[in-house]
């Protein structure tokens, strides 16, 4: 009798153990799959040249008034968890210079910081450090534009020695080195030359004022480029 009672008891234990093992195996599969997914390269793990090529292609579509048809809704839920921008853009705060439209890119494609005169502020610098170290952007583009009012104001204040109100003197001071360089290089069109030199100044400051960004550039993981957006034609000339 005692043997008859023990046998079914052991069978139940064996059955429960088997079910437990099966359950554990089934729940582990997604975990392993997710771990594999985490090791897969991020969508923006691309050469800087490819990121720049996408911006150039997007700008060409914008100039031709042939933007790509985009349905923003499918990726909206995914973007609540992660972002993989292909480029950081430092652009002027001018309302006529919207980077996502100029380069025909959608939500999550560009990491944008905007200040009047596309100057490199401490907050902007910290933002791009985050974009490089945490988001892995392979490219930062400093984007100036024709007829920039901030550069024109800095140019006027520099030549007339007139003090501007509020915090504008700080902006003038940030842009003034570009004006000095432009005066020595391109005395013809002083404003256009100052705008270009201001872009170059921004590129230099990003490289030299941040150890995080500088290391990424030196390792080849990141490139810093410059461009000037033409308000009239919509095209970007890269410098």
Coordinates of N, CA, C and O in Angstrom, one line a residue, residues 5 18 28 37 46 57 77 98-99 103 109 112 114 120 124 133 137 159 170-171 180 200 211 213 221 229 239:
X5 N 1.1 4.5 -2.7 CA 0.9 5.9 -2.4 C 2.0 6.8 -2.8 O 1.9 7.9 -3.3
X18 N 8.6 19.3 -14.5 CA 8.7 19.4 -16.0 C 8.0 20.6 -16.5 O 8.5 21.4 -17.4
X28 N 12.3 32.5 -20.9 CA 13.7 32.9 -21.2 C 14.0 33.3 -22.6 O 14.8 34.1 -22.9
X37 N 19.0 41.7 -29.4 CA 18.6 43.0 -30.0 C 19.4 44.1 -29.5 O 19.7 45.1 -30.2
X46 N 26.3 54.7 -38.4 CA 26.7 54.9 -39.8 C 27.9 55.8 -39.9 O 28.2 56.6 -39.0
X57 N 20.9 64.8 -49.7 CA 19.8 64.3 -50.5 C 18.5 64.9 -50.0 O 17.7 65.3 -50.8
X77 N 5.2 55.6 -31.3 CA 5.3 54.8 -30.1 C 6.7 54.3 -29.8 O 7.2 54.4 -28.7
X98 N 14.2 76.2 -40.5 CA 13.8 75.0 -39.7 C 14.6 73.8 -40.3 O 14.3 73.3 -41.4
X99 N 15.5 73.3 -39.5 CA 16.4 72.2 -40.0 C 15.7 71.0 -40.5 O 16.0 70.4 -41.6
X103 N 16.2 69.9 -44.5 CA 16.9 68.6 -44.9 C 15.9 67.5 -45.0 O 16.3 66.3 -45.2
X109 N 15.1 62.1 -36.4 CA 16.2 62.1 -37.3 C 17.3 63.1 -37.0 O 18.5 62.8 -37.2
X112 N 18.6 68.9 -32.6 CA 18.8 70.3 -33.0 C 18.9 71.2 -31.8 O 18.2 71.1 -30.8
X114 N 19.3 75.5 -31.3 CA 19.2 76.7 -32.0 C 19.4 77.9 -31.1 O 18.8 78.1 -30.1
X120 N 28.0 78.9 -30.3 CA 28.1 77.7 -29.4 C 28.0 78.2 -28.0 O 29.0 78.7 -27.4
X124 N 24.3 74.7 -25.3 CA 24.3 74.0 -26.6 C 25.5 73.0 -26.6 O 25.3 71.9 -27.1
X133 N 27.8 61.4 -26.8 CA 28.1 60.4 -25.8 C 26.9 59.4 -25.6 O 27.2 58.2 -25.4
X137 N 25.4 60.3 -32.2 CA 25.3 60.9 -33.5 C 26.7 60.9 -34.2 O 27.7 61.2 -33.6
X159 N 31.5 97.8 -35.8 CA 32.0 98.9 -36.6 C 31.6 100.2 -36.0 O 32.4 101.2 -36.1
X170 N 26.6 90.1 -25.3 CA 27.2 88.8 -25.1 C 27.2 88.1 -26.5 O 28.1 87.4 -26.8
X171 N 26.1 88.3 -27.2 CA 26.0 87.7 -28.6 C 27.0 88.3 -29.5 O 27.7 87.6 -30.3
X180 N 36.2 89.8 -37.3 CA 37.6 90.2 -37.4 C 38.4 89.3 -38.4 O 39.1 89.9 -39.3
X200 N 32.5 78.7 -39.4 CA 33.8 78.1 -39.2 C 34.2 78.2 -37.7 O 34.8 77.3 -37.1
X211 N 36.0 68.2 -24.5 CA 36.8 67.0 -24.6 C 36.1 65.8 -25.1 O 36.6 65.0 -25.9
X213 N 33.5 65.8 -27.3 CA 33.3 66.0 -28.8 C 34.7 65.8 -29.5 O 34.8 65.2 -30.5
X221 N 34.9 58.7 -35.2 CA 33.4 58.4 -35.0 C 32.5 59.6 -35.3 O 31.3 59.4 -35.6
X229 N 22.7 78.1 -45.3 CA 21.4 78.0 -46.0 C 21.1 79.3 -46.7 O 21.1 80.4 -46.1
X239 N 30.6 74.2 -46.3 CA 31.9 74.8 -46.2 C 32.9 73.9 -45.5 O 32.5 73.0 -44.8

